[in-house]
Short mmCIF file of C-alpha atoms in Angstrom, two decimals:
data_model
loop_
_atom_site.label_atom_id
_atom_site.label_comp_id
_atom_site.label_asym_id
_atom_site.label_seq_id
_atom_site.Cartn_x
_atom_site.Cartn_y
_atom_site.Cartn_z
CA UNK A 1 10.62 -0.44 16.36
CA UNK A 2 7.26 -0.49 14.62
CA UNK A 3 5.47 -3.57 13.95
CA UNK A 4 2.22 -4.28 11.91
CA UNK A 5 0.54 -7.11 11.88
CA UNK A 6 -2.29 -7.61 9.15
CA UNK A 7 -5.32 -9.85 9.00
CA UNK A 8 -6.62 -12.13 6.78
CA UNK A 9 -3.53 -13.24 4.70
CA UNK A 10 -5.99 -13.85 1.80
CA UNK A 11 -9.56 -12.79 1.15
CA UNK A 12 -12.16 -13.99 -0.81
CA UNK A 13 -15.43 -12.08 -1.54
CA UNK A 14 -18.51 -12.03 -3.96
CA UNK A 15 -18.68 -9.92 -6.25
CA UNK A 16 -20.75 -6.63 -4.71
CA UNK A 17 -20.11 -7.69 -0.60
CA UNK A 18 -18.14 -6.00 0.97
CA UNK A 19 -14.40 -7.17 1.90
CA UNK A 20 -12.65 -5.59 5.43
CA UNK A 21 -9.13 -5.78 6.09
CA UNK A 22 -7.74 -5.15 9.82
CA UNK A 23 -4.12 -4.35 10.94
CA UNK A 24 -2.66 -3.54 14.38
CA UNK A 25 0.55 -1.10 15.49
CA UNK A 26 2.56 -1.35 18.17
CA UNK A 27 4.36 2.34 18.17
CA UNK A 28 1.99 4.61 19.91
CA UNK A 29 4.15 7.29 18.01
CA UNK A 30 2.80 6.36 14.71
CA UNK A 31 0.59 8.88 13.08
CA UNK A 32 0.42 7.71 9.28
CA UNK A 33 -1.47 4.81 7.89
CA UNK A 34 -1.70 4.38 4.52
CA UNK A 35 -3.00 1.97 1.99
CA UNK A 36 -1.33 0.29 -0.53
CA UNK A 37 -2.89 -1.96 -3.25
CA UNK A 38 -0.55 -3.43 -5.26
CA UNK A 39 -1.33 -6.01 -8.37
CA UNK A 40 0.45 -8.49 -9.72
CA UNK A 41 4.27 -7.17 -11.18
CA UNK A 42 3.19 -3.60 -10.35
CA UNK A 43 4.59 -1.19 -7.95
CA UNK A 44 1.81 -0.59 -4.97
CA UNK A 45 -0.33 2.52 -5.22
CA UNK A 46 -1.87 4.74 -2.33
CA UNK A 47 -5.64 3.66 -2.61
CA UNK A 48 -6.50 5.98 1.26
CA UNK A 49 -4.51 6.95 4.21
CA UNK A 50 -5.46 8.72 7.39
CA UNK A 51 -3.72 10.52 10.23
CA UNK A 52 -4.16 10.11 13.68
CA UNK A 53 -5.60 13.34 14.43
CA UNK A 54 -8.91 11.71 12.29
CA UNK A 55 -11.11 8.64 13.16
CA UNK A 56 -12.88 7.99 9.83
CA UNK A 57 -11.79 8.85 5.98
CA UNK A 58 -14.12 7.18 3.21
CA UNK A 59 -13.08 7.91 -0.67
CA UNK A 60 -16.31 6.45 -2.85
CA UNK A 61 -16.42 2.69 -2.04
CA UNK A 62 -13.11 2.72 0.13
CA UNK A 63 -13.12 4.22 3.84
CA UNK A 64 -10.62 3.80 6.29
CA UNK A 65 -11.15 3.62 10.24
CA UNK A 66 -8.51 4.19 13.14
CA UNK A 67 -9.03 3.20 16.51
CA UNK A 68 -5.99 4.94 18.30
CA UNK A 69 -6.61 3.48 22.06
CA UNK A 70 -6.50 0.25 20.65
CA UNK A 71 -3.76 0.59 17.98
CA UNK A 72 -6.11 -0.90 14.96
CA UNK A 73 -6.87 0.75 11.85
CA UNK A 74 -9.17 -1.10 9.54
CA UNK A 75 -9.91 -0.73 5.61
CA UNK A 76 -13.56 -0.78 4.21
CA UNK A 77 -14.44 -1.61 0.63
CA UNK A 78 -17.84 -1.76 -0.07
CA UNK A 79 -19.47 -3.12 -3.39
CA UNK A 80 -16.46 -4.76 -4.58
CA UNK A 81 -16.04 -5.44 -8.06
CA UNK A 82 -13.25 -8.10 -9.94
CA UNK A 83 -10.86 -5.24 -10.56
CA UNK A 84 -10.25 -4.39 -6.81
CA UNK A 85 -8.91 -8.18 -6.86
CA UNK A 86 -5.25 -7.54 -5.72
CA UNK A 87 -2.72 -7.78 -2.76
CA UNK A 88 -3.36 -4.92 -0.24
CA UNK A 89 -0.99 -3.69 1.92
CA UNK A 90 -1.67 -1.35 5.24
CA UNK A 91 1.53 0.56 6.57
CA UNK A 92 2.47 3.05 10.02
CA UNK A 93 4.56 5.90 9.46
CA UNK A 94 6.27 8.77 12.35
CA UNK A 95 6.18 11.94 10.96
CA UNK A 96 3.24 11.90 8.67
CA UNK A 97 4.67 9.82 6.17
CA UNK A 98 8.12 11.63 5.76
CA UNK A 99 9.81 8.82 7.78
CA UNK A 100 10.30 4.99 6.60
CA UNK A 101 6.71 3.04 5.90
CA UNK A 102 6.20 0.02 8.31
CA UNK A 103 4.46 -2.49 6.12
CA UNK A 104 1.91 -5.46 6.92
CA UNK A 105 2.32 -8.81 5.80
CA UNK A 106 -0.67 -8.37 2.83
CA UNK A 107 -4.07 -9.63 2.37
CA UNK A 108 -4.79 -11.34 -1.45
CA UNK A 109 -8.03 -9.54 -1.82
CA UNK A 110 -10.29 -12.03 -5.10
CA UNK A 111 -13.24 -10.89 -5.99
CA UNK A 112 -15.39 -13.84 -7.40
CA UNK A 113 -18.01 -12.55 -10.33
CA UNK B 1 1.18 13.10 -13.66
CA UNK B 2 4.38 12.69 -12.44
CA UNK B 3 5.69 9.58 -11.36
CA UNK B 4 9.32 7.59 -10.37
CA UNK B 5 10.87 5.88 -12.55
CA UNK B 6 13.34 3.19 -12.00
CA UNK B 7 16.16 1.36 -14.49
CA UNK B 8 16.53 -1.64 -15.43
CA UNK B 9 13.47 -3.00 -14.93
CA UNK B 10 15.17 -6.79 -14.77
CA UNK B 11 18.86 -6.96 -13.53
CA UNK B 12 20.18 -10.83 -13.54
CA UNK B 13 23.96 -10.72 -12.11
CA UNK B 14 26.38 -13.13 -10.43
CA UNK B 15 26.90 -13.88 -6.67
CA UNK B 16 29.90 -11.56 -5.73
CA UNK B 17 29.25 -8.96 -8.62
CA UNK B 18 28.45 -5.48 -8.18
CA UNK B 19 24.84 -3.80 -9.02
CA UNK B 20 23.71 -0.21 -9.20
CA UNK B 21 19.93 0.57 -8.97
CA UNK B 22 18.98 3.63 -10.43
CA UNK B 23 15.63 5.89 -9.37
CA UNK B 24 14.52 9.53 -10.90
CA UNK B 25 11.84 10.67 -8.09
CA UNK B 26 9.17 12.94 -8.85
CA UNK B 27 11.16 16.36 -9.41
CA UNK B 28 10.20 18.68 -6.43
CA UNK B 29 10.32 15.40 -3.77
CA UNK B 30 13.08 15.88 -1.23
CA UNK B 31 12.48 12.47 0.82
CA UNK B 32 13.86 9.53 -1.07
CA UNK B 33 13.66 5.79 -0.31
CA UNK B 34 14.35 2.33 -1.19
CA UNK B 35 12.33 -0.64 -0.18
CA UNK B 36 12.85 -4.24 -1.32
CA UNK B 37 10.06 -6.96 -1.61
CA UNK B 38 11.30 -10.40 -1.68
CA UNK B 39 8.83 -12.44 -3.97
CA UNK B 40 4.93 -13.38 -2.05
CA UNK B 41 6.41 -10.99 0.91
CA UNK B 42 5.97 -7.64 2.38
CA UNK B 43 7.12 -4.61 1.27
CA UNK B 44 10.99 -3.71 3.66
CA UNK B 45 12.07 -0.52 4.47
CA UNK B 46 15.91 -0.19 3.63
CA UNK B 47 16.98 3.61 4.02
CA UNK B 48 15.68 7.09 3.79
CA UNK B 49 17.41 10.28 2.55
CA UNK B 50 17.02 13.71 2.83
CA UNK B 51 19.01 16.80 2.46
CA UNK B 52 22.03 14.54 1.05
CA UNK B 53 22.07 12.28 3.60
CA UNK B 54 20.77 9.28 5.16
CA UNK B 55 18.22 9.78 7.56
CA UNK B 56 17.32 6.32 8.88
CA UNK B 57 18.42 3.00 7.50
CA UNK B 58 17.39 -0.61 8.65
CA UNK B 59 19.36 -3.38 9.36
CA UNK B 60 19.05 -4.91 5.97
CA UNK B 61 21.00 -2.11 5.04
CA UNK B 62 24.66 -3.02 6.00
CA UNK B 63 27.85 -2.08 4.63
CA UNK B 64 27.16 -3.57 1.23
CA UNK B 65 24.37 -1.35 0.48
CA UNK B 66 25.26 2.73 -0.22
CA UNK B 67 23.07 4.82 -1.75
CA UNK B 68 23.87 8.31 -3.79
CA UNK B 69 22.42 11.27 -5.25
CA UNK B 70 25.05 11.78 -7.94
CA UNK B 71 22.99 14.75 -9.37
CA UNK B 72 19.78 16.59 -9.44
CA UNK B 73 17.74 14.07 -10.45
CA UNK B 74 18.79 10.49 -10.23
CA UNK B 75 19.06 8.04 -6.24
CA UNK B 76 21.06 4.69 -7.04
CA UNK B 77 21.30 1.73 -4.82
CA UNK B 78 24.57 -0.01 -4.56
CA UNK B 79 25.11 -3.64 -3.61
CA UNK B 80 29.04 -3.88 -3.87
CA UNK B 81 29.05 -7.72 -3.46
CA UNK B 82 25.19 -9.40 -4.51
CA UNK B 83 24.41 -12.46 -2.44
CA UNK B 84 21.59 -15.38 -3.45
CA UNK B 85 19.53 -13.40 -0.82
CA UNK B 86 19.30 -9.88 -2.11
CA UNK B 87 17.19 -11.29 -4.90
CA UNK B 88 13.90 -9.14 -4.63
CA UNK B 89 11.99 -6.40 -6.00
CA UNK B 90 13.62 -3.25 -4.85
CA UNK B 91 10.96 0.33 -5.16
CA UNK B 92 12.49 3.41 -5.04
CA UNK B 93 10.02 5.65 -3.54
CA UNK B 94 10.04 9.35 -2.99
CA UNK B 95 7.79 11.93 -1.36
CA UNK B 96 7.03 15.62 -0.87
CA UNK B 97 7.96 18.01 2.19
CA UNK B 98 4.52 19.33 3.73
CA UNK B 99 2.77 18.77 0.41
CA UNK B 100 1.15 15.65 0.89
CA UNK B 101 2.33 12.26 3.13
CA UNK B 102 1.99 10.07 0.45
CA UNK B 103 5.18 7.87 -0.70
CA UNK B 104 5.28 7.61 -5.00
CA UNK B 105 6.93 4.15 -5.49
CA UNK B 106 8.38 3.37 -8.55
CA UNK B 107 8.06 0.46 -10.97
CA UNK B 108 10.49 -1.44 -9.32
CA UNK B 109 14.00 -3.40 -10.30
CA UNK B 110 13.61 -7.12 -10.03
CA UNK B 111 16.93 -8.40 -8.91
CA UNK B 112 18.09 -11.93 -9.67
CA UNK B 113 21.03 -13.18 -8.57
CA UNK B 114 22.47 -16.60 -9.42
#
């Protein structure tokens, strides 16, 4: 089955840098990779997601980047700011995201002001 | 906007006992889920369901775990006999058919068993 491994574990950033999180896949059948940010006691929440037919996706100060040769997808923030301090979580997906979500182990993003 | 909803929010129940999660997905979502979170870990798939049926379950899910549409709007979780180790956050999560790939979670059911 799928595995996804995700790197750091936890992240710290000033306030205004930029913070990058990496994760690999191992199913070359995957074609879904969202991103979840989830705070503390709260259900996670899409942030970005791309397919595999795409290489690049950016949303404001989030972009997303997939490397499907190498089975790495990578997420961007740039001018980070306290409230994007939370646990983010990348996932791979079959079937454009109609089949089970094949989550990462989580980077703790903190943003120091 | 619409969102899932999940009740109780806290369930606290025996070793041995019986619990039923219960999920409303968004209204015109036809893929339903449950994942569980175990407390500081990742997000784990349990089972999928579509069309009144499980499509794909993992194996966390054995045969203490069943899951039900009873009616047009609600998806419970079952755990006939809770164990110390089920305790975890289970999300219901539920998404649309050709509409968009994103998965809605819900709120979540923190599960504590003693």
């Amino acid at each position: 089955g799928e595995n996804v491994e995700q790197h750091p574990s936890t992240l710290s950033v000033q306030e205004g840098d930029s913070a990058v999180i990496k994760c690999t896949y191992s199913d070359s059948a995957s074609n879904y990779f969202p991103w979840y940010k989830q705070e503390l006691g709260k259900r996670p929440q899409l942030i970005i997601d791309i397919r595999s037919n795409v290489g690049e996706k950016k949303d404001q100060r989030i972009a997303v980047t997939l490397n499907k040769t190498a089975k790495h997808f990578s997420l961007h923030i740039t001018e980070t700011q306290p409230e994007d301090s939370a646990v983010y979580f990348c996932a791979a997906s079959n079937n454009f995201g109609n089949e089970k979500l094949t989550f990462g182990t989580g980077t703790r993003l903190t943003i120091i002001p | 906007e619409p969102e899932v909803t999940q009740t109780p929010s806290h369930q606290v129940t025996q070793m041995g006992q019986e619990v039923i999660l219960r999920c409303v997905p968004i209204s015109n979502h036809l893929y339903f889920y449950w994942y569980r979170q175990i407390l500081g870990q990742k997000v784990e798939f349990l089972v999928s369901f579509y069309n009144n049926e499980i499509s794909e379950k993992s194996e966390i899910f054995d045969d203490q775990f069943s899951v039900e549409r009873p009616d047009g709007s609600n998806f419970t979780l079952k755990i006939r006999s809770t164990k110390l180790e089920d305790s975890a956050m289970y999300f219901c999560a539920s998404s649309a058919l050709v509409i968009s790939d994103e998965q809605f979670f819900g709120p979540g059911t923190r599960l504590t068993v003693l």
